[in-house]
Short mmCIF file of C-alpha atoms and ligand atoms in Angstrom, two decimals:
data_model
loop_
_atom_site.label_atom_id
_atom_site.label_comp_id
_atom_site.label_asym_id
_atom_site.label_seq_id
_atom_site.Cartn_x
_atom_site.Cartn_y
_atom_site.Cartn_z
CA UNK A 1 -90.04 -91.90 -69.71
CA UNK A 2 -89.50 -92.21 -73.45
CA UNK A 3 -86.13 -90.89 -74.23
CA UNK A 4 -86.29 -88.00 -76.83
CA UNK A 5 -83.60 -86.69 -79.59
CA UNK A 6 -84.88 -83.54 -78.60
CA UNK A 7 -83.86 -84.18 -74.66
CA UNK A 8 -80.72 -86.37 -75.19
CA UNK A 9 -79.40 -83.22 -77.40
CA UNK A 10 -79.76 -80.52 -75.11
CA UNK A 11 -78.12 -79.81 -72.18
CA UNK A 12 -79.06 -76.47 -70.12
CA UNK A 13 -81.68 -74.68 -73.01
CA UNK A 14 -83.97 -77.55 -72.80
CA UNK A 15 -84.45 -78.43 -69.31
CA UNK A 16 -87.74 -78.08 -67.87
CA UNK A 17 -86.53 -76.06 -64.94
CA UNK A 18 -84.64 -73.55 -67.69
CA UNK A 19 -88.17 -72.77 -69.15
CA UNK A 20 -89.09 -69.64 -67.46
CA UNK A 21 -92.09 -68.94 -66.42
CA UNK A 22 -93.06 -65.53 -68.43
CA UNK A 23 -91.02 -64.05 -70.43
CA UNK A 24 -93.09 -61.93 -72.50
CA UNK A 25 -93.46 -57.77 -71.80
CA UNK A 26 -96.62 -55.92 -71.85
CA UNK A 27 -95.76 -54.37 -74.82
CA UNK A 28 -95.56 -57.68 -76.64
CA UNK A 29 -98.72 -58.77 -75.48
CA UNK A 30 -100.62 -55.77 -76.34
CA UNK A 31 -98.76 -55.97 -80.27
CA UNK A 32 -99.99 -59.23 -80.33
CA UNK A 33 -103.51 -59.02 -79.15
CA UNK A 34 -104.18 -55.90 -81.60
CA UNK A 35 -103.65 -58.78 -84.06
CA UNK A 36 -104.85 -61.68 -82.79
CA UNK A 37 -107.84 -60.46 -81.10
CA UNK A 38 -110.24 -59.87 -83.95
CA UNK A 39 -110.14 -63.19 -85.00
CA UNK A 40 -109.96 -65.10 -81.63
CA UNK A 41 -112.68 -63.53 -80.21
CA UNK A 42 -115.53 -63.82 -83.80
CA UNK A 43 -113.55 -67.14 -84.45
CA UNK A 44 -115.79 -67.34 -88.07
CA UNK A 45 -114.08 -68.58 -90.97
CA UNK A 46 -114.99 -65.94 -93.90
CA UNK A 47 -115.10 -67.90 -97.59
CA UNK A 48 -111.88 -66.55 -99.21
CA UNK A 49 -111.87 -62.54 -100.40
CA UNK A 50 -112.55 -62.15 -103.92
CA UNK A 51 -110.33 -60.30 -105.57
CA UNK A 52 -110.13 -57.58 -108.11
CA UNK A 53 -107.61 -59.67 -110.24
CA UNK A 54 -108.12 -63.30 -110.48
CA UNK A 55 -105.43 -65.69 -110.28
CA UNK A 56 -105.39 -66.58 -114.01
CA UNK A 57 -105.34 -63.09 -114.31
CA UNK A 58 -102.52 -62.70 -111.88
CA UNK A 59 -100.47 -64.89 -113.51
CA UNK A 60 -101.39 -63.88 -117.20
CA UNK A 61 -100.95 -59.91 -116.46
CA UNK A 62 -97.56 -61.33 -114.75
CA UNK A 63 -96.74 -63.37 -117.83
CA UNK A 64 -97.13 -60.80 -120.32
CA UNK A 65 -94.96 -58.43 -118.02
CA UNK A 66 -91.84 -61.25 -118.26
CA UNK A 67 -92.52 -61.44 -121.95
CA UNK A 68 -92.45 -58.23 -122.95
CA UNK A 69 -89.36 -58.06 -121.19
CA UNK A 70 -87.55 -60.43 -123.11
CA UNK A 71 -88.80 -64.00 -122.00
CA UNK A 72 -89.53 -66.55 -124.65
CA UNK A 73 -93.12 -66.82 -125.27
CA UNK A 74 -95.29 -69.64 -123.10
CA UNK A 75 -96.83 -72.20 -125.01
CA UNK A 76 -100.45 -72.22 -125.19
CA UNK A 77 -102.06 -73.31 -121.57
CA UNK A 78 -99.09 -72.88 -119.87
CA UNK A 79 -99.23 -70.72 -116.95
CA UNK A 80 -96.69 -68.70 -115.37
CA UNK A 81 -95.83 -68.78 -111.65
CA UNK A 82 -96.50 -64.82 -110.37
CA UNK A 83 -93.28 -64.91 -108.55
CA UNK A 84 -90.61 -64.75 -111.45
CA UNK A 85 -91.65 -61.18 -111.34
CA UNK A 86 -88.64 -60.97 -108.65
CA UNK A 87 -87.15 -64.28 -110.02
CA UNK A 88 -84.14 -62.39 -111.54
CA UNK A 89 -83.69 -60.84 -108.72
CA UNK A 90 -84.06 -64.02 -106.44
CA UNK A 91 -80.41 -65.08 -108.86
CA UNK A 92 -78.65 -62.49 -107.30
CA UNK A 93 -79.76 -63.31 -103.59
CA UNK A 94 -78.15 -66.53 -102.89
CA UNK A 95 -74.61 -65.30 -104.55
CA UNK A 96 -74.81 -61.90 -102.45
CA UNK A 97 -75.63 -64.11 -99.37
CA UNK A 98 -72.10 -65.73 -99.48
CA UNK A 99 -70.25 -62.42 -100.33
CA UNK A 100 -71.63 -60.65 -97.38
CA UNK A 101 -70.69 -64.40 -95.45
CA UNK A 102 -67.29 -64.67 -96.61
CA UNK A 103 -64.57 -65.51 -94.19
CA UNK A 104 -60.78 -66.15 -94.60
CA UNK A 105 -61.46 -68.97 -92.09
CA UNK A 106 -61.90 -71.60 -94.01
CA UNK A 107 -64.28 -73.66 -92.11
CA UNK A 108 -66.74 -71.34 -90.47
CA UNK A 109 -66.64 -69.97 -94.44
CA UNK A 110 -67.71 -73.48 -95.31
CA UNK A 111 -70.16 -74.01 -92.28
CA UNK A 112 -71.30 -70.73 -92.15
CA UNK A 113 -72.59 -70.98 -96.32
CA UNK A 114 -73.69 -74.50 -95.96
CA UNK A 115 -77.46 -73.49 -95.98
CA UNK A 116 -76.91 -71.31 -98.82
CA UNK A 117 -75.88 -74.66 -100.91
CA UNK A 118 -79.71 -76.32 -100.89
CA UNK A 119 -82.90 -75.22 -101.96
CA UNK A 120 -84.67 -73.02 -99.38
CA UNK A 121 -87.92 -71.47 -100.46
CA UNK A 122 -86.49 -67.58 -99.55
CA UNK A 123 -89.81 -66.86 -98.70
CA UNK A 124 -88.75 -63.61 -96.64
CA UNK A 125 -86.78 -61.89 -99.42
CA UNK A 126 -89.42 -62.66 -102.03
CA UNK A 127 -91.64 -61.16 -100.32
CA UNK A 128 -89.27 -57.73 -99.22
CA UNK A 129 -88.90 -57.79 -102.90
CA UNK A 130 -92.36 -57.50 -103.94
CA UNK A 131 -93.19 -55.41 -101.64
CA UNK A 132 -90.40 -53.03 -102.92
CA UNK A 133 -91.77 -53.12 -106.19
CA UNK A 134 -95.56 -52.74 -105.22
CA UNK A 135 -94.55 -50.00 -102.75
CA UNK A 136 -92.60 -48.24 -105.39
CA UNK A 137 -96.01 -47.24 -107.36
CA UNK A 138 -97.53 -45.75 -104.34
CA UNK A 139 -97.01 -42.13 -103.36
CA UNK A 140 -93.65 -41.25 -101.37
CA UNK A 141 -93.80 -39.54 -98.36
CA UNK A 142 -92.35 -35.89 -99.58
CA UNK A 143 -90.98 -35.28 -95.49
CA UNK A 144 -88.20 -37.53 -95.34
CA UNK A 145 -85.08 -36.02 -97.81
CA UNK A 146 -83.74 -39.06 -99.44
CA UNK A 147 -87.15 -39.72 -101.14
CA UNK A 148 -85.53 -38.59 -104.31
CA UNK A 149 -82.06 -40.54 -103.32
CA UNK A 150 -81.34 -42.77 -106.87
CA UNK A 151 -80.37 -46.40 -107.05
CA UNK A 152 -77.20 -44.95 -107.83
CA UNK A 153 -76.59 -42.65 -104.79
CA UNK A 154 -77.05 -46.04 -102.07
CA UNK A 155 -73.72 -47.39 -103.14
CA UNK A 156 -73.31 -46.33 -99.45
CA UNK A 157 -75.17 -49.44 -98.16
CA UNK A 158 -71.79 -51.27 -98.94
CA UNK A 159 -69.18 -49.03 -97.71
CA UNK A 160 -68.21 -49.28 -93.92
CA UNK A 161 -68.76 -46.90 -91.23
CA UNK A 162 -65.80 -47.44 -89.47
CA UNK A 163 -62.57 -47.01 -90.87
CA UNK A 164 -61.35 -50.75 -92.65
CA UNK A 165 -58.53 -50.52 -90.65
CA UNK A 166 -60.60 -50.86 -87.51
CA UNK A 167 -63.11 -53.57 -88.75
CA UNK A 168 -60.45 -55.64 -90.01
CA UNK A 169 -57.89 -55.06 -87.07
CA UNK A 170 -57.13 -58.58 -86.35
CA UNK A 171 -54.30 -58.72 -83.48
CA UNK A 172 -51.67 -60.13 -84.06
CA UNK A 173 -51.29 -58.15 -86.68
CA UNK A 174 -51.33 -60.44 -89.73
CA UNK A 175 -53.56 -60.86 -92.74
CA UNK A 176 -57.53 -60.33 -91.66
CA UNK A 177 -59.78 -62.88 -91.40
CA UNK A 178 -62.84 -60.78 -92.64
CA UNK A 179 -63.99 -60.43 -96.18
CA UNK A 180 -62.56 -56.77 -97.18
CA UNK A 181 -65.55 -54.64 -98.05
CA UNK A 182 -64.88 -54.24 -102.04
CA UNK A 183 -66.19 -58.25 -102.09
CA UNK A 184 -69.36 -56.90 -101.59
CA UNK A 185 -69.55 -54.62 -104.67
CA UNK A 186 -71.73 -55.44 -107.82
CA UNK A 187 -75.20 -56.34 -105.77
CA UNK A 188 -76.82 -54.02 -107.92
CA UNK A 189 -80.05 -55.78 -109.49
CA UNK A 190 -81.44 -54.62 -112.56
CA UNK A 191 -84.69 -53.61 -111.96
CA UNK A 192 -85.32 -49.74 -110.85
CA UNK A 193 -87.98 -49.95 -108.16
CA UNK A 194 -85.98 -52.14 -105.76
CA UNK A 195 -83.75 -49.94 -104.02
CA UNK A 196 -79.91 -51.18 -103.31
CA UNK A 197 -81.06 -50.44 -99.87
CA UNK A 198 -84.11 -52.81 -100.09
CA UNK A 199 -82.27 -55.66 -101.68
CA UNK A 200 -79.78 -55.51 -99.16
CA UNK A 201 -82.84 -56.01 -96.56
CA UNK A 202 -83.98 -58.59 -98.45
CA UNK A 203 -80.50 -60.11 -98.59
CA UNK A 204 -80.43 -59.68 -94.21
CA UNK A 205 -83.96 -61.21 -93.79
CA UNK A 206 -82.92 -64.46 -95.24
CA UNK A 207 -79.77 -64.13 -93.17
CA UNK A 208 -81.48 -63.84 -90.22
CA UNK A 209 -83.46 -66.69 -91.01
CA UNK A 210 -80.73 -69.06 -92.05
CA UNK A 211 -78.78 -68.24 -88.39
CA UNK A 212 -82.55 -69.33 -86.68
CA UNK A 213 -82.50 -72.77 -88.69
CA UNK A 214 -79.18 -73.24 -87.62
CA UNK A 215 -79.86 -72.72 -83.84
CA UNK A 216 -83.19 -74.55 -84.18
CA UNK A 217 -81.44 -77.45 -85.40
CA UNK A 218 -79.63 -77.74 -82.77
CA UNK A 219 -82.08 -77.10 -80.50
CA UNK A 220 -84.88 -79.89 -82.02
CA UNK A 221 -81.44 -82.06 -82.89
CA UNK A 222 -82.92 -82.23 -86.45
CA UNK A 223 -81.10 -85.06 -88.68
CA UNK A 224 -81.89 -83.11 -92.26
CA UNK A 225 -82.79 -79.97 -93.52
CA UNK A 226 -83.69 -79.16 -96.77
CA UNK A 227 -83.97 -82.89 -97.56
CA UNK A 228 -80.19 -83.11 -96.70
CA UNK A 229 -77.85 -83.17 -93.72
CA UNK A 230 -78.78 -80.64 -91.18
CA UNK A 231 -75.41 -78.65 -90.26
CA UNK A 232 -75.44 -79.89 -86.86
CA UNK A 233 -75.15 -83.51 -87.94
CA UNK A 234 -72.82 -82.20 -90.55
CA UNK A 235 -70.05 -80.13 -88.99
CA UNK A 236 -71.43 -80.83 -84.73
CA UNK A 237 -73.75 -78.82 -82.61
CA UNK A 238 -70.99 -76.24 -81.57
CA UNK A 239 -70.02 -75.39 -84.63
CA UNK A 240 -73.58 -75.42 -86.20
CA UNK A 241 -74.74 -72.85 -83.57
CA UNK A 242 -71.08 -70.07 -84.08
CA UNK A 243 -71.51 -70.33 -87.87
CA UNK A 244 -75.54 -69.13 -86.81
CA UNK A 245 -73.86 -66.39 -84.52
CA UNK A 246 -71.63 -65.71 -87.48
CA UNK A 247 -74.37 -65.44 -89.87
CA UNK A 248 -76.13 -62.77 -86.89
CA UNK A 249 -72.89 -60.80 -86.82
CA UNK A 250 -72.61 -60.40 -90.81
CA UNK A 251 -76.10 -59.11 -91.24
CA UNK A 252 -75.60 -57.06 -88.47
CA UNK A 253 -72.88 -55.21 -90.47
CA UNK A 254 -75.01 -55.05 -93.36
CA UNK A 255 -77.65 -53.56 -91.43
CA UNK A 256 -76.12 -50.96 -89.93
CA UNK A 257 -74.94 -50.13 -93.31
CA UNK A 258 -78.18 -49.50 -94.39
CA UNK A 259 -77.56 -46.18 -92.36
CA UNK A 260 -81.52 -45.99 -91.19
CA UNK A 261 -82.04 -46.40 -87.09
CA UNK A 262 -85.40 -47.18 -87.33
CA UNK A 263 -84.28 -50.63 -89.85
CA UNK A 264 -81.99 -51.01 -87.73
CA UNK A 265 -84.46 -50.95 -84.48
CA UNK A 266 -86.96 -52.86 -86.53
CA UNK A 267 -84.42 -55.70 -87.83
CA UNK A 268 -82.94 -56.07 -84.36
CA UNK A 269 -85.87 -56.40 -82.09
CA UNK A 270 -87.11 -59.59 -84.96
CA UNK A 271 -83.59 -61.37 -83.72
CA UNK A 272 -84.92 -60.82 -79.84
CA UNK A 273 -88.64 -61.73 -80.79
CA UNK A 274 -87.26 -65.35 -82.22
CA UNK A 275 -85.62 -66.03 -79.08
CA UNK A 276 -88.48 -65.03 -77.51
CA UNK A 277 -90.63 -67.25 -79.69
CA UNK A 278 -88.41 -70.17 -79.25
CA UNK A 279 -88.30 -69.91 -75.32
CA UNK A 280 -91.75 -69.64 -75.02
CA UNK A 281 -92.01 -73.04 -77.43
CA UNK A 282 -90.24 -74.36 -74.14
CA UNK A 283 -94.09 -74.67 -72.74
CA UNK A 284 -96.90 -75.63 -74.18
CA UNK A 285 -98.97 -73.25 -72.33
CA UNK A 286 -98.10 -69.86 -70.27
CA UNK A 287 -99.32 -71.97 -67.01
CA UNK A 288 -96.74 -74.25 -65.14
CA UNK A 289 -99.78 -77.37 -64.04
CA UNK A 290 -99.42 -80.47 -64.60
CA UNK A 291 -102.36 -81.30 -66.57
CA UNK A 292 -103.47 -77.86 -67.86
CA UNK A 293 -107.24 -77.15 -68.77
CA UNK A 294 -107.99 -75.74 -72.35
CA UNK A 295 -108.65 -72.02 -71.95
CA UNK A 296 -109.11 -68.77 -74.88
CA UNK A 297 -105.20 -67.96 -73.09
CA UNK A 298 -104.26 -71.62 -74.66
CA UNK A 299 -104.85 -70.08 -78.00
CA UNK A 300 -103.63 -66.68 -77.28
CA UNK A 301 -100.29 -68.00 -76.05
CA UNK A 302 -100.06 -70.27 -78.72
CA UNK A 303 -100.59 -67.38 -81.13
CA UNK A 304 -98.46 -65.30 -79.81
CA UNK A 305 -95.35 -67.56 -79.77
CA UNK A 306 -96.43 -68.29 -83.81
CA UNK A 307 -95.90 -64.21 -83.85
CA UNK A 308 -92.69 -63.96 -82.15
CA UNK A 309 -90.87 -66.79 -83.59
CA UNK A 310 -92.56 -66.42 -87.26
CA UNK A 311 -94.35 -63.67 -88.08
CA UNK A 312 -92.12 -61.13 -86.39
CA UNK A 313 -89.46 -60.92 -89.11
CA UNK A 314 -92.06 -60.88 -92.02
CA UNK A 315 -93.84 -58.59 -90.81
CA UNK A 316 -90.87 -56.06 -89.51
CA UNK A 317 -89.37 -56.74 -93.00
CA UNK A 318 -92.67 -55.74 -94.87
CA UNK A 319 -92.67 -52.51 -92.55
CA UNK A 320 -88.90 -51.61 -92.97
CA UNK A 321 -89.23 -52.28 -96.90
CA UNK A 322 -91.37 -49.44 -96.95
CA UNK A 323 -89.45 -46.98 -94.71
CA UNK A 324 -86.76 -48.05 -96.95
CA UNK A 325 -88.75 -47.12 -99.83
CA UNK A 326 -90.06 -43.60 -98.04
CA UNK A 327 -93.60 -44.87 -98.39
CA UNK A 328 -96.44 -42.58 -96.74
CA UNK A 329 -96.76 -43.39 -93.42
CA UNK A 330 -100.57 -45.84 -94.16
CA UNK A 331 -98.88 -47.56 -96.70
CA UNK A 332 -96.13 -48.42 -94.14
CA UNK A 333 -98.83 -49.77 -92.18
CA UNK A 334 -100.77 -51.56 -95.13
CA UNK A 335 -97.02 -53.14 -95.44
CA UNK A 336 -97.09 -54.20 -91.89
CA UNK A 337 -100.23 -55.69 -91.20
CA UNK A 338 -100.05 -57.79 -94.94
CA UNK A 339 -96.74 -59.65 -93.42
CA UNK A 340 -97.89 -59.99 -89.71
CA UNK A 341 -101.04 -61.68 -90.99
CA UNK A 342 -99.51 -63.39 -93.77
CA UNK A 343 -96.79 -65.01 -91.40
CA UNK A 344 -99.43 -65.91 -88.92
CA UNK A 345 -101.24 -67.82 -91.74
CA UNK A 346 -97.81 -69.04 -92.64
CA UNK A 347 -97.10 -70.47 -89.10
CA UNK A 348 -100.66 -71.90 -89.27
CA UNK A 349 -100.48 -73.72 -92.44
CA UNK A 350 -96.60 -75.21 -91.31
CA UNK A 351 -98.17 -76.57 -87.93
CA UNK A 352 -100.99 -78.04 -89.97
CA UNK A 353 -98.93 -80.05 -92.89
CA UNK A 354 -96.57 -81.58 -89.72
CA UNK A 355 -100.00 -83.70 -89.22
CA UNK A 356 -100.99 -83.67 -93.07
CA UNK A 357 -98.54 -84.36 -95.46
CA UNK A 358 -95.30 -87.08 -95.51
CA UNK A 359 -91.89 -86.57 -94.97
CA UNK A 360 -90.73 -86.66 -98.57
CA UNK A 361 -93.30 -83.99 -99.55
CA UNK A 362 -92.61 -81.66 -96.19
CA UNK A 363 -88.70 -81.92 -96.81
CA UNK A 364 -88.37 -82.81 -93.30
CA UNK A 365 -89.81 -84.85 -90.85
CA UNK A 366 -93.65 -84.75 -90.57
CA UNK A 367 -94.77 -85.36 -87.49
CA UNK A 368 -92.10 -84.20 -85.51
CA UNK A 369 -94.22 -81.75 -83.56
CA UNK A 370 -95.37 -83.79 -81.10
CA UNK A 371 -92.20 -85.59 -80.72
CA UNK A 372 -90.46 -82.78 -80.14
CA UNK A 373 -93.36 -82.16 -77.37
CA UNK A 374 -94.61 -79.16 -79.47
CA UNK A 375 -98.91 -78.55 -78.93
CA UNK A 376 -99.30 -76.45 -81.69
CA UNK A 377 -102.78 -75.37 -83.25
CA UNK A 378 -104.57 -78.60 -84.39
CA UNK A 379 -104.12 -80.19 -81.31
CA UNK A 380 -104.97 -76.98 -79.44
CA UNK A 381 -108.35 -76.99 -81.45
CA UNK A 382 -108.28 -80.58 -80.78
CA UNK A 383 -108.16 -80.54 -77.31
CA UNK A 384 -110.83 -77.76 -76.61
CA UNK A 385 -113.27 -80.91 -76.98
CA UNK A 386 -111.00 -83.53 -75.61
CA UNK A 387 -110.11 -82.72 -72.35
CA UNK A 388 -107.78 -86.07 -71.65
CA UNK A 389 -104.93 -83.79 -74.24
CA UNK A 390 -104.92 -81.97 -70.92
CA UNK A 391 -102.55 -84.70 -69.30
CA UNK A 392 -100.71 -84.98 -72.46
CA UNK A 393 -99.94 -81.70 -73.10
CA UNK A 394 -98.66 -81.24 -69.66
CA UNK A 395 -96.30 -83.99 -70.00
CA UNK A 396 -95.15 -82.85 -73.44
CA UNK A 397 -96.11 -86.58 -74.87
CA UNK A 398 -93.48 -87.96 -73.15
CA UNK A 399 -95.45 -91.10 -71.85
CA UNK A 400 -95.10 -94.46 -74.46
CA UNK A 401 -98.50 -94.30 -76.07
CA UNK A 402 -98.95 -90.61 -75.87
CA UNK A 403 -97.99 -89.12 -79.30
CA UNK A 404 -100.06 -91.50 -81.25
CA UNK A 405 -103.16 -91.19 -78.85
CA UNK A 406 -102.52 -87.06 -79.25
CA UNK A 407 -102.46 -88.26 -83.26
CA UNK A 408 -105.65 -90.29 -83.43
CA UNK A 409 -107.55 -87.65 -81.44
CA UNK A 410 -106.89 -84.87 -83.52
CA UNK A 411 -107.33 -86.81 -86.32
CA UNK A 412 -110.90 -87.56 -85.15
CA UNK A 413 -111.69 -83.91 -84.04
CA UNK A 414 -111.85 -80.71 -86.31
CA UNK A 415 -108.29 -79.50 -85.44
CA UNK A 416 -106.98 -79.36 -88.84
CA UNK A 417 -110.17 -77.91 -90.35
CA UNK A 418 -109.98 -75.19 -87.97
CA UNK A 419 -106.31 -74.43 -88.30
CA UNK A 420 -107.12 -74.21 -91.70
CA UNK A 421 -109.90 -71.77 -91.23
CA UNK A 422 -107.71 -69.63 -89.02
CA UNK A 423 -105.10 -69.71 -91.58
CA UNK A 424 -107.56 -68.40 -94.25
CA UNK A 425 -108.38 -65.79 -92.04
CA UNK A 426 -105.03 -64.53 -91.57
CA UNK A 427 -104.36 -64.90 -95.61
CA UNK A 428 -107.27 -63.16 -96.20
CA UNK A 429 -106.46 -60.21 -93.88
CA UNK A 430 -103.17 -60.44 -95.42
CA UNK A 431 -104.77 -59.70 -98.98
CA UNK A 432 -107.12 -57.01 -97.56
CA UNK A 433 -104.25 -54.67 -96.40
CA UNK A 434 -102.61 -54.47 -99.81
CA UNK A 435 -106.11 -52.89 -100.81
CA UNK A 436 -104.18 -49.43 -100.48
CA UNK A 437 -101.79 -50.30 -102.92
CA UNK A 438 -102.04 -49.27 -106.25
CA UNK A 439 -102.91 -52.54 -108.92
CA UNK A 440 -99.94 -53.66 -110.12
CA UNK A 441 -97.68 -57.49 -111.13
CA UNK A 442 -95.74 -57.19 -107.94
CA UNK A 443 -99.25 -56.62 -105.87
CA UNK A 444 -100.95 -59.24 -107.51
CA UNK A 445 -97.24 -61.39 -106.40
CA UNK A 446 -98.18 -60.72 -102.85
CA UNK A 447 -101.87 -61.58 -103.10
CA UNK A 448 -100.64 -64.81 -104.77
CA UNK A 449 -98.17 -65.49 -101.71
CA UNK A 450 -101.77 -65.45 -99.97
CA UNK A 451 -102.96 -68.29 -102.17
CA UNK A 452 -99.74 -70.05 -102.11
CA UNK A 453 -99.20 -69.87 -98.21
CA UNK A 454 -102.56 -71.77 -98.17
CA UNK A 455 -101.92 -73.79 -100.48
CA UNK A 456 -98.44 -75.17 -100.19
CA UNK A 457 -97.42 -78.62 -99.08
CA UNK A 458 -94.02 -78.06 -98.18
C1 LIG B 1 -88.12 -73.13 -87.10
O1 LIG B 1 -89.12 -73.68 -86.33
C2 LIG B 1 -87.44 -72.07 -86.28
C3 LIG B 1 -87.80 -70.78 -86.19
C4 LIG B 1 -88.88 -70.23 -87.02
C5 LIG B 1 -87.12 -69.83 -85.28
C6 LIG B 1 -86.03 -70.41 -84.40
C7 LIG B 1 -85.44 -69.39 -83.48
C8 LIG B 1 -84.40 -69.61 -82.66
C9 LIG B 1 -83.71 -70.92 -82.60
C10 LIG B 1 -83.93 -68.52 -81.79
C11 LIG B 1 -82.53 -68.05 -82.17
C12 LIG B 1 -82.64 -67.04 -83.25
C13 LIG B 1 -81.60 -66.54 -83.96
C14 LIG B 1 -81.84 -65.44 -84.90
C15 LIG B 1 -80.23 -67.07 -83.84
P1 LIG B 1 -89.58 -75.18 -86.41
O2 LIG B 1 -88.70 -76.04 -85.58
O3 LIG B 1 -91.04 -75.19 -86.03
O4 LIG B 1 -89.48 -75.49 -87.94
P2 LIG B 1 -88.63 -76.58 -88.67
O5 LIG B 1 -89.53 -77.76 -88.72
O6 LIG B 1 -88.36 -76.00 -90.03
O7 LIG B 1 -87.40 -76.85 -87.90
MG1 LIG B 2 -87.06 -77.20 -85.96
#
């Protein structure tokens, strides 16, 4: 047997006889299938929805909104990315990040910020924030009371519950270790229809994200992230994976803060779906054999891991931006289905470019999926007409010669074209559920995270 980074790193999590053998409820099956189900089962690819408002026009009717507000003027030809409508915003996140972060230890302050020092693409936030602003335009529901609470009145969202005394009670009694709450005053954006509230989300979602990367790390004993050192090869796997639990505990604060159960509910049940996700990326397939056959539960499993561990916390996030924003109750729906099928298509298109594009492009390694043992979707499509995967999938590529068989027989099947297709069906969806929005910049930013989710390469 091959040795594997992945293997030699782990200890008890990734041990074959750890992997349990379900670990998914009912309820989590039936969420997922309500998704998934529509498109499994007609398995067409649709050409791309039109749109009312081109992408030229997108970008244009999102240029002239920056300009009027004060940007220079473009030069002729020159078009304007759709998401600087939230890029002043997006300047705030990163500093607000390591205020809420900040610890009078001064190493788990140093490991614990250490993502927030390279570029990440703070896909999650950009999107809460759009969705703030598009949301803001559409009718409030008038039965919840703090549908007329100001910008101004959710200073709360910063002030502890508890009494200070308590939350900073560090025994022996000398100075506290924990940032005092007034660090984390002046988050106030400028622009009126973000709530505090929802920037503070938007601020927790990438939180929540950064403490998976740095457990995931560990876990797939990545070397970089980011194009630079991971933190586990930085500062050790033990302290890589406390500064994650660190991160978990500081948006938990800033969650509850938010003062709004069902957030809270929402928020908390993402951090149990990505375990979930990531223990059910233990297997390949829900079935224990030893050469498995492709089945429609290959690609349901498969799909429904993608939810847990991706599309969970974009769509939850979508859905508690627009409680936060006392949306009607459709529109909180519209808000839900847009991320759960955007982060499906999101999951889709990330599997796809680990066969597609090169390491330097990616940011990370390409490839890794299958050397990590992963089957994700193109060699799931791949394998529905190459039965010999079977063996290899069961095995996790583990054999010398497996991984670049796996590679030259999806290569020769359809398996990216149809991941692709899936994808687009996902993105589309994603576009068809803002329909209920009203037009505006920020809605035309979310059908251009459609475009872009297919289109990225990194
Ligand atoms: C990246 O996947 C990882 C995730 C999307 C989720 C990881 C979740 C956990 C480790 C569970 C623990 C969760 C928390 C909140 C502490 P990837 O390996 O496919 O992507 P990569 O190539 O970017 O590493
Ligand atoms: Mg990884």
């Amino acid at each position: 047997m091959r040795s594997r980074a992945v293997r030699a790193s782990s200890g008890l999590l990734l041990t074959r006889q750890a992997t349990p053998t379900s670990i998914c409820s009912q309820c989590l099956r039936d969420e997922l299938l309500l998704t998934i189900a529509p498109v499994i089962h007609s398995r067409k690819y649709h050409p791309s929805r039109r749109r009312d408002v081109s992408p030229i026009g997108a970008a244009v009717s999102a240029a002239q909104n920056l300009f009027t507000k004060g940007f220079p003027k473009p030069p002729p030809g020159v078009s304007v990315d759709p998401l600087r409508i939230v890029g002043k915003e997006l300047k705030f996140l990163t500093k607000n990040i390591r205020k809420l972060l900040g610890s009078g230890h001064p190493m788990l302050d140093k490991v614990a910020k250490y993502y927030t020092w390279s570029e990440g693409k703070h896909v999650r936030p950009l999107l809460v924030l759009l969705m703030s602003q598009a949301t803001a335009l559409a009718p409030r529901n008038p039965h919840t009371h703090s549908s007329s609470i100001s910008s101004q009145q959710q200073s709360y969202i910063s002030e502890p519950i508890s009494s200070p005394l308590v939350l900073s009670d560090a025994n022996p009694d000398t100075s506290p270790l924990t940032a005092p709450a007034a660090e984390l005053e002046g988050i106030f954006g400028e622009d009126p229809n973000i709530l505090p509230s929802q920037r503070r989300l938007a601020e927790i979602t990438e939180l929540i994200h950064t403490a998976s990367l740095l457990h995931d790390d560990v876990i797939d004993n990545a070397v970089t992230r980011r194009s630079s050192s991971s933190a586990n090869t930085q500062f050790g796997n033990k302290m890589a994976v406390l500064a994650g639990d660190f991160l978990l505990g500081r948006a938990s604060v800033a969650l509850a803060r938010l003062r709004n159960p069902e957030v809270i509910e929402l928020l908390a049940t993402v951090i149990a779906n990505l375990v979930e996700g990531e223990f059910m990326q233990l297997k390949n397939t829900a079935s224990d054999e030893r050469s498995p056959v492709f089945t429609d539960d290959t690609i349901t499993y498969y799909l429904q891991k993608t939810y847990l561990k991706t599309a969970s916390l974009i769509s939850k996030s979508c859905r508690a931006t627009a409680l936060l924003g006392n949306s009607t109750p459709d529109i909180v729906e519209a808000a839900y289905s847009y991320g759960r099928n955007l982060g499906l298509a999101f999951q889709l298109v990330d599997d796809m470019l680990d066969y597609t594009v090169n390491s330097v492009e990616f940011g990370k390694p390409a490839g890794a999926d299958l050397e990590l043992g992963l089957a994700t979707a193109p060699l799931l499509f791949a394998w529905k007409s190459n039965p010999e995967l079977g063996a290899l999938v069961g095995r996790k590529f583990e054999q010398p010669g497996d991984v670049e068989r796996a590679r030259e027989l999806v290569a020769r099947s359809d398996g990216i074209e149809q991941t692709r297709a899936l994808a687009q069906e996902y993105a589309d969806k994603a576009a068809a559920a803002l329909d209920i929005l009203p037009d505006s910049d920020a809605k035309n930013g979310l059908l251009d995270m459609c475009e872009k989710t297919m289109k990225r390469r990194k």
